Short mmCIF file of C-alpha atoms in Angstrom, two decimals:
data_model
loop_
_atom_site.label_atom_id
_atom_site.label_comp_id
_atom_site.label_asym_id
_atom_site.label_seq_id
_atom_site.Cartn_x
_atom_site.Cartn_y
_atom_site.Cartn_z
CA MET S 158 60.68 49.04 173.84
CA TYR S 159 62.03 45.90 175.31
CA THR S 160 61.92 45.97 179.09
CA GLN S 161 61.53 42.64 180.74
CA SER S 162 59.29 43.86 183.55
CA LEU S 163 56.06 42.53 182.08
CA ASN S 164 57.39 39.27 180.71
CA THR S 165 55.72 36.41 182.46
CA ALA S 166 57.61 33.19 183.04
CA VAL S 167 57.92 30.95 180.00
CA GLN S 168 55.54 28.05 180.23
CA ARG S 169 56.82 24.54 180.64
CA ASP S 170 57.17 22.39 177.56
CA GLY S 171 54.05 20.45 176.76
CA ALA S 172 51.93 22.50 179.16
CA GLU S 173 48.37 22.96 177.94
CA GLU S 174 47.71 26.35 176.40
CA ASP S 175 44.43 28.09 177.12
CA PRO S 176 42.38 27.31 173.95
CA GLN S 177 40.65 30.70 174.05
CA LYS S 178 43.93 32.61 174.19
CA LEU S 179 45.35 30.35 171.50
CA ALA S 180 42.43 31.07 169.17
CA ALA S 181 42.69 34.82 169.78
CA PHE S 182 46.43 34.66 169.08
CA GLN S 183 45.97 32.79 165.81
CA ALA S 184 43.18 35.17 164.76
CA LYS S 185 45.49 38.11 165.35
CA ILE S 186 48.17 36.53 163.18
CA ASP S 187 45.62 35.72 160.48
CA ARG S 188 44.63 39.40 160.44
CA GLU S 189 48.33 40.18 159.76
CA GLU S 190 48.67 41.98 163.09
CA LYS S 191 52.14 41.90 164.65
CA ILE S 192 52.87 40.18 167.94
CA GLU S 193 54.85 42.45 170.27
CA PRO S 194 57.18 41.44 173.14
CA ASN S 195 54.77 41.65 176.05
CA ASP S 196 51.73 40.24 174.24
CA TRP S 197 50.51 36.79 175.18
CA MET S 198 51.98 34.07 172.97
CA PRO S 199 52.03 30.28 173.09
CA ALA S 200 55.19 28.85 174.66
CA ALA S 201 55.99 26.97 171.47
CA TYR S 202 55.85 30.19 169.40
CA ARG S 203 58.24 31.83 171.87
CA LYS S 204 60.56 28.84 171.82
CA THR S 205 60.60 28.60 168.03
CA LEU S 206 61.40 32.29 167.71
CA ILE S 207 64.14 32.23 170.33
CA ARG S 208 65.74 29.33 168.49
CA GLN S 209 65.42 30.89 165.06
CA ILE S 210 66.41 34.46 165.94
CA SER S 211 69.35 33.46 168.14
CA GLN S 212 70.67 31.09 165.48
CA HIS S 213 70.25 33.81 162.92
CA ALA S 214 72.24 36.16 165.19
CA HIS S 215 74.96 33.53 165.70
CA SER S 216 75.20 33.11 161.92
CA GLU S 217 75.85 36.82 161.47
CA ILE S 218 78.56 36.80 164.14
CA VAL S 219 80.28 33.62 162.95
CA GLY S 220 79.89 34.94 159.40
CA MET S 221 82.37 37.69 160.23
CA LEU S 222 85.16 35.10 160.45
CA PRO S 223 85.53 33.75 156.88
CA GLU S 224 85.56 37.27 155.43
CA GLY S 225 87.52 38.87 158.24
CA ASN S 226 90.19 36.41 157.17
CA TRP S 227 90.81 38.53 154.04
CA ILE S 228 90.75 42.08 155.40
CA THR S 229 94.51 42.37 155.80
CA ARG S 230 95.08 40.90 152.34
CA ALA S 231 92.56 42.91 150.32
CA PRO S 232 94.19 43.92 147.01
CA SER S 233 93.32 47.63 147.17
CA LEU S 234 92.23 50.28 149.63
CA LYS S 235 88.78 50.42 148.00
CA ARG S 236 88.26 46.66 148.45
CA LYS S 237 89.61 46.80 151.99
CA ALA S 238 87.25 49.62 152.98
CA ALA S 239 84.28 47.77 151.44
CA LEU S 240 85.18 44.50 153.16
CA LEU S 241 85.69 46.20 156.52
CA ALA S 242 82.31 47.91 156.19
CA LYS S 243 80.66 44.64 155.25
CA VAL S 244 82.17 42.71 158.16
CA GLN S 245 81.17 45.53 160.52
CA ASP S 246 77.62 45.33 159.13
CA GLU S 247 77.51 41.60 159.89
CA GLY S 248 78.47 42.36 163.48
CA GLY S 249 75.71 44.98 163.60
CA HIS S 250 73.18 42.52 162.18
CA GLY S 251 74.12 40.04 164.88
CA LEU S 252 73.46 42.71 167.50
CA TYR S 253 70.06 43.74 166.07
CA LEU S 254 69.04 40.09 166.13
CA TYR S 255 70.34 39.34 169.62
CA SER S 256 68.28 42.33 170.82
CA ALA S 257 65.19 40.99 169.08
CA ALA S 258 65.69 37.57 170.72
CA GLU S 259 66.21 39.17 174.13
CA THR S 260 62.69 40.63 173.96
CA LEU S 261 61.47 37.03 174.27
CA GLY S 262 63.10 36.60 177.67
CA ILE S 263 66.50 35.05 176.96
CA SER S 264 69.65 36.93 177.98
CA ARG S 265 72.53 37.82 175.68
CA GLU S 266 74.91 35.90 177.92
CA GLU S 267 72.78 32.75 177.69
CA MET S 268 72.73 32.93 173.91
CA VAL S 269 76.48 33.43 173.67
CA GLU S 270 76.99 30.49 175.97
CA GLN S 271 74.70 28.31 173.83
CA LEU S 272 76.78 29.17 170.77
CA HIS S 273 80.10 28.56 172.49
CA THR S 274 79.11 25.21 173.96
CA GLY S 275 77.78 24.04 170.60
CA LYS S 276 74.20 23.82 171.87
CA ALA S 277 72.97 26.43 169.39
CA LYS S 278 73.58 26.09 165.67
CA TYR S 279 74.51 28.64 163.06
CA SER S 280 74.28 28.62 159.28
CA SER S 281 76.23 25.72 157.77
CA ILE S 282 77.70 27.99 155.09
CA PHE S 283 80.23 29.53 157.47
CA ASN S 284 81.90 26.19 158.03
CA TYR S 285 83.42 26.38 154.57
CA PRO S 286 86.83 28.01 154.19
CA THR S 287 87.52 31.13 152.08
CA LEU S 288 90.56 29.96 150.13
CA ASN S 289 91.25 32.70 147.61
CA TRP S 290 90.37 36.37 147.13
CA ALA S 291 87.57 35.50 144.70
CA ASP S 292 85.85 33.74 147.61
CA VAL S 293 85.18 37.17 149.11
CA GLY S 294 83.29 38.11 145.95
CA ALA S 295 81.53 34.75 145.75
CA VAL S 296 80.44 35.01 149.38
CA GLY S 297 78.94 38.44 148.71
CA TRP S 298 77.21 37.34 145.54
CA LEU S 299 76.00 33.85 146.51
CA VAL S 300 75.92 33.73 150.30
CA ASP S 301 74.52 37.21 150.82
CA GLY S 302 72.29 36.68 147.79
CA ALA S 303 70.83 33.54 149.37
CA ALA S 304 70.54 35.32 152.70
CA ILE S 305 68.57 38.17 151.09
CA MET S 306 66.19 35.68 149.47
CA ASN S 307 65.63 34.12 152.89
CA GLN S 308 65.38 37.41 154.73
CA ILE S 309 63.04 39.50 152.57
CA PRO S 310 59.96 37.45 153.55
CA LEU S 311 61.12 37.67 157.19
CA CYS S 312 60.52 41.44 157.05
CA ARG S 313 56.82 40.47 157.20
CA CYS S 314 57.29 37.96 160.03
CA SER S 315 54.50 38.03 162.62
CA TYR S 316 56.88 38.89 165.48
CA GLY S 317 57.37 42.69 165.48
CA PRO S 318 60.96 43.01 166.79
CA TYR S 319 62.21 40.31 164.40
CA ALA S 320 60.45 41.90 161.43
CA ARG S 321 61.88 45.33 162.28
CA ALA S 322 65.41 43.95 162.64
CA MET S 323 65.04 42.24 159.27
CA ILE S 324 63.97 45.45 157.56
CA ARG S 325 67.17 47.17 158.71
CA ILE S 326 69.25 44.17 157.73
CA CYS S 327 67.76 43.80 154.25
CA LYS S 328 68.47 47.45 153.47
CA GLU S 329 72.13 46.88 154.27
CA GLU S 330 72.50 43.47 152.60
CA SER S 331 71.98 44.83 149.14
CA PHE S 332 75.37 46.56 149.31
CA HIS S 333 76.93 43.25 150.36
CA GLN S 334 75.68 41.38 147.36
CA ARG S 335 76.49 44.11 144.85
CA GLN S 336 80.05 44.64 146.07
CA GLY S 337 80.65 40.89 145.81
CA TYR S 338 79.27 40.65 142.30
CA GLU S 339 81.21 43.72 141.17
CA LEU S 340 84.39 42.24 142.65
CA LEU S 341 83.87 39.06 140.60
CA LEU S 342 83.08 41.05 137.44
CA THR S 343 86.35 42.95 137.88
CA MET S 344 88.30 39.72 138.25
CA MET S 345 86.59 38.28 135.17
CA LYS S 346 87.97 41.21 133.17
CA GLY S 347 91.48 40.38 134.42
CA SER S 348 93.89 37.56 133.59
CA GLU S 349 93.11 33.93 132.85
CA ASP S 350 94.35 33.05 136.35
CA GLN S 351 91.89 35.50 137.88
CA ARG S 352 89.00 34.05 135.85
CA GLN S 353 89.98 30.60 137.09
CA MET S 354 89.98 31.84 140.66
CA VAL S 355 86.41 33.06 140.21
CA GLN S 356 85.30 29.76 138.68
CA ASP S 357 87.02 27.85 141.48
CA ALA S 358 85.33 29.94 144.19
CA VAL S 359 81.90 29.51 142.59
CA ASN S 360 82.47 25.76 142.14
CA ARG S 361 83.10 25.41 145.86
CA LEU S 362 80.41 27.76 147.14
CA TRP S 363 77.43 27.07 144.83
CA TRP S 364 76.16 23.94 146.57
CA PRO S 365 76.77 25.21 150.10
CA ALA S 366 74.79 28.36 149.13
CA LEU S 367 71.86 26.20 147.98
CA MET S 368 71.98 24.34 151.29
CA MET S 369 71.56 27.62 153.17
CA PHE S 370 67.80 27.34 152.60
CA GLY S 371 67.74 24.28 154.82
CA PRO S 372 66.67 20.70 154.16
CA SER S 373 64.20 19.78 151.46
CA ASP S 374 60.53 20.39 152.39
CA LYS S 375 59.87 16.68 152.71
CA ASP S 376 62.52 16.46 155.46
CA SER S 377 61.92 19.79 157.18
CA VAL S 378 60.43 19.36 160.64
CA ASN S 379 59.80 22.98 161.53
CA THR S 380 57.91 24.27 158.52
CA ALA S 381 54.22 23.64 159.34
CA ASP S 382 54.08 25.54 162.65
CA SER S 383 56.25 28.35 161.32
CA MET S 384 54.01 28.80 158.29
CA ARG S 385 50.83 28.83 160.40
CA TRP S 386 52.36 31.40 162.73
CA LYS S 387 53.63 33.45 159.78
CA ILE S 388 57.20 33.29 160.96
CA LYS S 389 57.94 31.74 157.58
CA ARG S 390 56.12 32.77 154.42
CA PHE S 391 57.73 30.37 151.96
CA THR S 392 59.04 26.83 152.32
CA ASN S 393 62.74 25.99 152.01
CA ASP S 394 62.31 24.57 148.52
CA GLU S 395 60.29 27.57 147.31
CA LEU S 396 63.02 29.96 148.44
CA ARG S 397 65.76 27.77 146.97
CA GLN S 398 63.94 27.82 143.63
CA LYS S 399 63.64 31.62 143.70
CA PHE S 400 67.37 31.86 144.40
CA VAL S 401 68.32 29.53 141.54
CA ASP S 402 66.02 31.39 139.15
CA ALA S 403 67.54 34.74 140.09
CA THR S 404 71.16 33.59 140.14
CA VAL S 405 71.60 31.52 136.96
CA PRO S 406 71.21 34.55 134.63
CA GLN S 407 73.67 36.49 136.82
CA ALA S 408 76.20 33.68 136.37
CA GLU S 409 75.77 33.97 132.60
CA VAL S 410 76.49 37.72 132.69
CA LEU S 411 79.54 36.96 134.79
CA GLY S 412 80.69 34.39 132.23
CA ILE S 413 81.14 31.42 134.54
CA THR S 414 79.47 28.02 134.76
CA LEU S 415 77.64 26.60 137.76
CA PRO S 416 78.81 23.17 138.94
CA ASP S 417 75.55 21.32 138.37
CA PRO S 418 75.26 18.98 135.34
CA ASP S 419 71.48 18.74 135.85
CA LEU S 420 70.91 22.50 135.71
CA ARG S 421 68.60 23.48 132.83
CA PHE S 422 65.78 25.89 132.07
CA ASP S 423 62.35 24.27 131.98
CA GLU S 424 60.22 26.09 129.40
CA GLU S 425 57.01 24.64 130.72
CA SER S 426 57.31 25.81 134.34
CA GLY S 427 59.42 28.86 133.57
CA HIS S 428 61.90 27.79 136.27
CA TYR S 429 65.39 26.34 136.33
CA VAL S 430 65.63 22.69 137.26
CA TYR S 431 68.62 21.88 139.47
CA GLY S 432 70.24 18.77 140.91
CA GLU S 433 70.01 17.40 144.43
CA PRO S 434 72.41 18.96 146.96
CA ASN S 435 74.56 16.58 148.96
CA TRP S 436 72.44 16.46 152.11
CA GLU S 437 74.86 14.19 153.92
CA GLU S 438 77.43 16.97 153.70
CA PHE S 439 74.82 19.43 155.01
CA TYR S 440 73.87 17.33 158.04
CA ASN S 441 77.51 16.64 158.77
CA SER S 442 78.25 20.33 158.88
CA ILE S 443 75.21 21.00 161.07
CA LYS S 444 76.35 18.28 163.46
CA GLY S 445 79.71 19.98 163.85
CA ASN S 446 81.81 17.97 161.44
CA GLY S 447 82.11 20.44 158.56
CA ILE S 448 85.46 21.62 157.25
CA CYS S 449 85.84 24.61 159.59
CA ASN S 450 83.37 24.00 162.46
CA LYS S 451 86.05 23.51 165.08
CA GLN S 452 88.13 26.44 163.87
CA ARG S 453 85.13 28.79 163.84
CA LEU S 454 84.02 27.92 167.36
CA LYS S 455 87.56 28.07 168.65
CA ASP S 456 87.99 31.56 167.18
CA ARG S 457 84.68 32.77 168.64
CA VAL S 458 85.42 31.40 172.10
CA LYS S 459 88.91 32.89 172.01
CA ALA S 460 87.61 36.33 171.01
CA HIS S 461 85.05 36.19 173.83
CA THR S 462 87.52 34.95 176.44
CA ASP S 463 90.19 37.43 175.40
CA GLY S 464 87.64 40.24 175.75
CA ALA S 465 86.45 39.20 179.22
CA TRP S 466 88.82 41.56 181.04
CA VAL S 467 87.52 44.50 178.98
CA ARG S 468 83.91 43.76 179.92
CA GLU S 469 84.88 43.32 183.57
CA ALA S 470 86.90 46.54 183.60
CA ALA S 471 84.06 48.51 181.97
CA LEU S 472 81.56 47.25 184.53
CA ALA S 473 83.96 47.92 187.43
CA TYR S 474 84.56 51.45 186.13
CA ALA S 475 80.80 52.07 185.78
CA ARG S 476 80.26 50.85 189.35
CA LYS S 477 83.06 53.05 190.70
CA GLU S 478 81.72 56.13 188.90
CA ARG S 479 78.22 55.45 190.21
CA GLU S 480 79.50 55.10 193.78
CA ARG S 481 81.54 58.28 193.44
CA ARG S 482 78.49 60.22 192.20
CA GLU S 483 76.35 58.89 195.03
CA ALA S 484 79.01 59.76 197.63
CA GLY S 485 79.23 63.27 196.16
CA LYS S 486 75.46 63.66 196.34
CA GLN S 487 75.38 62.55 199.98
CA ALA S 488 78.20 64.91 200.90
CA ALA S 489 76.31 67.81 199.30
CA GLU S 490 73.12 67.09 201.23
CA MET W 2 76.57 31.52 184.55
CA SER W 3 79.55 33.26 186.07
CA GLU W 4 79.54 36.22 183.69
CA GLN W 5 78.01 39.48 184.94
CA HIS W 6 75.22 40.87 182.80
CA THR W 7 76.01 44.10 180.98
CA PRO W 8 73.06 46.54 181.31
CA LEU W 9 70.56 47.00 178.48
CA TRP W 10 69.78 50.44 176.98
CA GLU W 11 67.07 51.56 174.59
CA VAL W 12 68.28 53.68 171.68
CA PHE W 13 66.31 56.58 170.17
CA ILE W 14 67.50 58.40 167.06
CA ARG W 15 66.52 61.72 165.49
CA SER W 16 66.98 61.18 161.78
CA ARG W 17 66.97 64.89 160.93
CA ASN W 18 66.04 68.17 162.55
CA GLY W 19 62.31 68.64 162.60
CA MET W 20 61.70 64.96 163.37
CA SER W 21 61.24 63.51 166.83
CA HIS W 22 63.55 60.86 168.23
CA ARG W 23 62.36 57.39 167.30
CA HIS W 24 63.06 54.06 168.91
CA ALA W 25 65.77 52.30 166.87
CA GLY W 26 66.58 49.26 169.01
CA SER W 27 68.62 48.37 172.04
CA ILE W 28 72.21 47.92 173.04
CA HIS W 29 74.27 46.50 175.91
CA ALA W 30 76.82 48.76 177.58
CA ALA W 31 78.44 49.19 180.96
CA ASP W 32 77.69 52.91 181.26
CA ALA W 33 75.94 55.80 179.51
CA GLU W 34 79.00 57.00 177.63
CA MET W 35 79.73 53.55 176.20
CA ALA W 36 76.04 53.10 175.41
CA LEU W 37 76.11 56.26 173.27
CA GLN W 38 79.21 55.11 171.43
CA ALA W 39 77.85 51.63 170.85
CA ALA W 40 74.51 53.06 169.68
CA ARG W 41 76.36 55.22 167.17
CA ASP W 42 78.32 52.24 165.83
CA VAL W 43 75.35 49.88 165.68
CA TYR W 44 72.49 52.13 164.56
CA THR W 45 74.03 54.99 162.53
CA ARG W 46 76.51 53.46 160.11
CA ARG W 47 74.87 55.13 157.11
CA GLY W 48 73.95 58.63 158.21
CA GLU W 49 70.72 57.56 159.90
CA GLY W 50 70.90 60.16 162.61
CA LEU W 51 71.79 63.60 163.93
CA SER W 52 71.07 62.94 167.59
CA ILE W 53 70.92 59.88 169.84
CA TRP W 54 69.23 59.29 173.17
CA VAL W 55 70.06 56.24 175.25
CA VAL W 56 67.85 55.28 178.18
CA PRO W 57 68.40 52.42 180.65
CA SER W 58 65.77 49.85 179.63
CA ALA W 59 64.93 49.27 183.27
CA ALA W 60 63.92 52.95 183.61
CA ILE W 61 61.08 52.64 181.10
CA ILE W 62 57.61 52.14 182.53
CA ALA W 63 55.35 50.36 180.06
CA SER W 64 51.61 49.91 179.91
CA ASP W 65 50.45 46.33 180.21
CA PRO W 66 49.25 44.88 176.88
CA SER W 67 46.71 42.70 178.69
CA GLU W 68 45.10 45.91 179.96
CA LYS W 69 45.10 47.44 176.50
CA ASP W 70 41.29 47.56 176.31
CA MET W 71 40.90 49.29 179.64
CA MET W 72 43.55 51.83 178.68
CA PHE W 73 42.49 52.69 175.17
CA GLU W 74 38.92 51.51 174.61
CA PRO W 75 37.33 54.65 176.19
CA THR W 76 38.43 56.76 173.20
CA GLY W 77 36.78 54.36 170.76
CA ASP W 78 33.25 55.83 171.01
CA LYS W 79 34.18 59.51 171.21
CA ILE W 80 33.66 60.21 167.56
CA TYR W 81 32.82 63.84 168.38
CA ARG W 82 36.55 64.37 168.89
CA HIS W 83 37.09 64.10 165.13
CA PRO W 84 36.40 66.94 162.67
CA THR W 85 34.33 64.70 160.38
CA PHE W 86 31.68 64.45 163.13
CA TYR W 87 30.51 67.99 162.34
CA GLU W 88 28.57 68.72 159.18
CA ILE W 89 29.37 71.99 157.47
CA PRO W 90 27.59 73.23 154.29
CA GLU W 91 29.62 72.62 151.15
CA GLU W 92 29.75 76.29 150.14
CA VAL W 93 31.85 77.01 153.22
CA GLY W 94 34.69 75.08 151.58
CA ASN W 95 37.59 73.63 153.51
CA MET W 96 37.46 74.10 157.23
#
């Protein structure tokens, strides 16, 4: 239940927190108890969550664009229905997450504005183009696969509404990854051209998928607080390693190679060793200079602006109906 | 911000007959009819429900978490409200 009535004003940045409250809060988290919307929380916890959840929501919404691009050109009715359902799910995930963020005292309109003005970020992966049909499969397999790896530990996040949203999302993501992998398997059984399309898509999307886990631990500024508050359970590099370990054998079944000359299995650690992602490319994309950043934002802003009259009309209609009901009630009295 | 805020609704879903409605999440919509439709699209894409309630979020009255102890602590020491408080001879069996 997410009414705002009990939410107290967010504290100013840098304001001193009451040490007693702070200790009680940390003890609660250490006991694995969830924090709920109207519970006391440090301003920095609130701020971190608003940033993380809203950016997660933005990623889901912007993530509809690269795949939506292929709906009209899906090669069969089955693939079209699956892709439509997947893109609709992404929209739904965005909405679950916006709702979770709103429980922390930020409005939907504020969040949308932050996205549209470039103040809020979204996952760098969606700034890459989807150039051929195999990209739809590779996005499902690699991008949703990486997202699942990131999201499963978030189901145990200390903030209740975020954890509950993530449980719903994770249940639905599994279909996304499987349909993508199956799509690629089908193409691999096709012509030589189709196999090359798959290899090409994976070559382009492998590194961006690895970057989805965020910067290397040594350069990550947000990890320590998030770990202490149990917003995060694993570091970026730990999750990236899990993803690589899970994905390399799947690539072998598929019959493609991964574009990393340093990739090898390390008997001693039992893990795959992989090369260094191009972090300059990552930061560039985050800063707004990726391949599709401008296109993505332009499309989002256009969709929002084009829909403004619908929102206005719906609100005007609701107001008119309310007034009509009230007038009817008064006349009856 | 020039844009008008669209009202917030809480969504409750009955997953099958015999179960009570359970809070599923929230939704923005201009009126009740649109709230129901949006709730259906957002929260029941995979047969999650047979019935939906939508309630304006502003209409919900919530207890204050900071008064949690005052509200709920009084039941803490009333162990005589639980069946295990009463000792019954074993030969009586389940009761």
